[in-house]
Structure formats: structure tokens, C-alpha cells
Amino acid sequence: LTYNSAENFSLTIVGAGVGSTILDGGNTTQILNMLTTGPDADITVRNITFRNGRATEFGGGLQVEVSSATVIVEDAEFTGNAAIGTPGVTGIGGGVSAGCDDGTVTLRNSTFSNNSATNVGGGAALWAACCPAQRCDKRCLSDGRSAH
């Protein structure tokens, strides 16, 4: 599923809970890709399991990119996702790749298992182009897998 918007409307996607709302890419496709370029077009994703997603560049399970806004991913589970790309170029954020040009990226209360990436961020790759405005809550758990 792909969502692109140039308007300044926020979007929140809320599932019924981890293990109840399961989005499965079948090991063949990226599960969710969201891009907003409007100011204050915040994106929040919560209470969802992302499983078996595959991307050729960024975020096998979930890719979120905003301009001047906030990204929040919380109470989510990422398992068995992969970002497969060109070594040294792409293949970033197997479970999730989330970032902003001018804003904040927050990841909280989420778990990661068996995710992989060709380059960086086997479980997650968070970035902020303007400044170091990325946060990962201490309650994020990982099985320790990282980039190959």
C-alpha cells in the first residue's frame, strides 16, 4: 500500500493491536510506504504487526518519510521483514525506515525480530535530515539482528 500527499493533513493508522491487526507482505512486497511533503502532515502508526515485507530500497515492513512534520511509530511489531538493495547504497531499515527533513521521528513500545537489511538498520533505520531529532524509546526490543 502506498500513500503520497502534498497536503498538510495528518494521518493516523490504528490497528486493533499487535497480533490482531497483521499486515503480511508474503515475502514479496513492501507492506506500507507513506510520503508527505506538506508542512505539519504528521504520520502516526500504532497497534499493528508488520510481517514478511520485502523492499528493494527502504523499509521492508514500513517506510515513512515526511518533510516538516512528525513521524510516530508505536506499539508495533516488525518480524521477518527485509530491505534488500545495492550494497553501500540502498537496503536500509529491514523492519522500518522512517525519517523527516525537518521534524521528529519517534519509535516507542515496539518489538523487532528476524528483520534484515543489506546496508544499515536490520530492525529499524530512523533519520532526520535537519538535526538529530530521532528517538527510540527504551522499551523497543530487538532480537539483535542487524545489517549484513
XYZ file of C-alpha atoms in Angstrom, residues 17-145:
129
model
C -3.485 -4.435 18.431
C -0.267 -6.304 17.792
C -1.167 -9.868 16.851
C -4.724 -8.807 15.989
C -4.030 -6.492 13.054
C -1.414 -8.239 10.927
C -0.180 -6.851 7.634
C 1.747 -9.562 5.750
C 3.821 -8.907 2.635
C 4.128 -12.600 1.787
C 7.913 -12.187 1.430
C 7.329 -10.483 -1.933
C 6.340 -6.839 -1.390
C 6.815 -3.807 0.836
C 3.837 -3.597 3.178
C 3.273 0.136 3.676
C 5.005 3.159 2.108
C 3.921 6.665 3.135
C 5.271 10.014 1.932
C 4.003 13.505 2.785
C 5.520 16.777 1.635
C 3.061 19.218 3.223
C 4.001 21.091 6.405
C 2.577 19.620 9.623
C 1.424 16.495 7.768
C 2.205 14.222 10.725
C 2.015 10.435 10.377
C 1.279 8.065 13.266
C 1.128 4.271 13.024
C 0.182 2.168 16.049
C -1.071 -1.240 17.188
C -0.064 -3.154 14.025
C 2.100 -6.182 13.217
C 4.203 -5.872 10.040
C 5.271 -9.317 8.873
C 7.233 -10.714 5.913
C 7.617 -7.455 3.987
C 10.289 -7.073 1.284
C 11.585 -3.834 -0.203
C 14.275 -3.240 -2.812
C 15.373 0.011 -1.178
C 13.974 1.169 2.194
C 11.659 -0.249 4.869
C 10.593 -3.798 4.090
C 7.734 -3.589 6.575
C 7.140 0.152 6.751
C 8.639 3.211 5.089
C 7.563 6.672 6.258
C 9.036 9.945 5.038
C 7.761 13.438 5.849
C 9.001 16.975 5.171
C 8.217 19.388 8.034
C 6.288 17.062 10.294
C 6.396 14.340 12.925
C 6.540 10.568 12.500
C 5.432 8.342 15.389
C 5.503 4.550 15.267
C 4.301 2.954 18.491
C 3.030 -0.310 19.894
C 4.047 -2.123 16.711
C 5.741 -5.401 15.892
C 8.138 -5.976 12.995
C 9.020 -9.566 12.190
C 10.623 -11.265 9.199
C 10.922 -8.100 7.078
C 13.851 -7.255 4.775
C 15.258 -4.327 2.821
C 17.337 -5.776 0.005
C 19.345 -3.298 -2.012
C 22.627 -2.383 -3.603
C 25.486 -2.688 -1.090
C 26.535 0.754 0.133
C 23.523 2.467 -1.461
C 20.123 1.029 -0.530
C 18.734 -1.793 1.564
C 18.080 0.296 4.669
C 15.662 -0.408 7.533
C 14.513 -4.001 7.170
C 11.609 -3.622 9.601
C 11.042 0.122 9.348
C 12.696 3.105 7.686
C 11.332 6.404 8.998
C 12.585 9.928 8.602
C 11.961 13.614 8.176
C 13.578 16.619 6.551
C 12.565 18.961 9.396
C 10.719 17.442 12.351
C 10.967 14.449 14.673
C 10.834 10.692 14.360
C 9.796 8.664 17.408
C 9.692 4.903 17.787
C 8.262 3.549 21.036
C 6.922 0.357 22.634
C 7.736 -1.741 19.567
C 9.406 -5.120 19.039
C 11.663 -6.395 16.265
C 12.597 -9.964 15.349
C 14.271 -11.586 12.350
C 14.431 -8.425 10.226
C 17.394 -7.742 7.942
C 18.868 -5.081 5.665
C 21.631 -5.135 3.077
C 23.241 -1.977 4.482
C 22.014 -0.482 7.778
C 19.160 -0.865 10.219
C 18.196 -4.523 10.123
C 15.331 -3.787 12.515
C 14.961 -0.028 12.103
C 16.598 2.950 10.434
C 15.497 6.344 11.783
C 16.796 9.612 10.356
C 16.264 13.346 10.486
C 17.962 15.437 7.791
C 17.817 18.705 9.740
C 19.178 17.569 13.067
C 19.483 14.542 15.366
C 15.747 14.519 16.135
C 15.160 10.768 16.277
C 14.139 8.914 19.386
C 13.821 5.268 20.187
C 12.117 4.554 23.470
C 13.995 2.154 25.760
C 11.006 -0.168 25.623
C 11.783 -1.092 21.998
C 13.016 -4.671 21.969
C 15.115 -6.390 19.342
C 16.496 -9.843 18.762
C 19.848 -8.217 17.962
C 19.880 -8.802 14.211
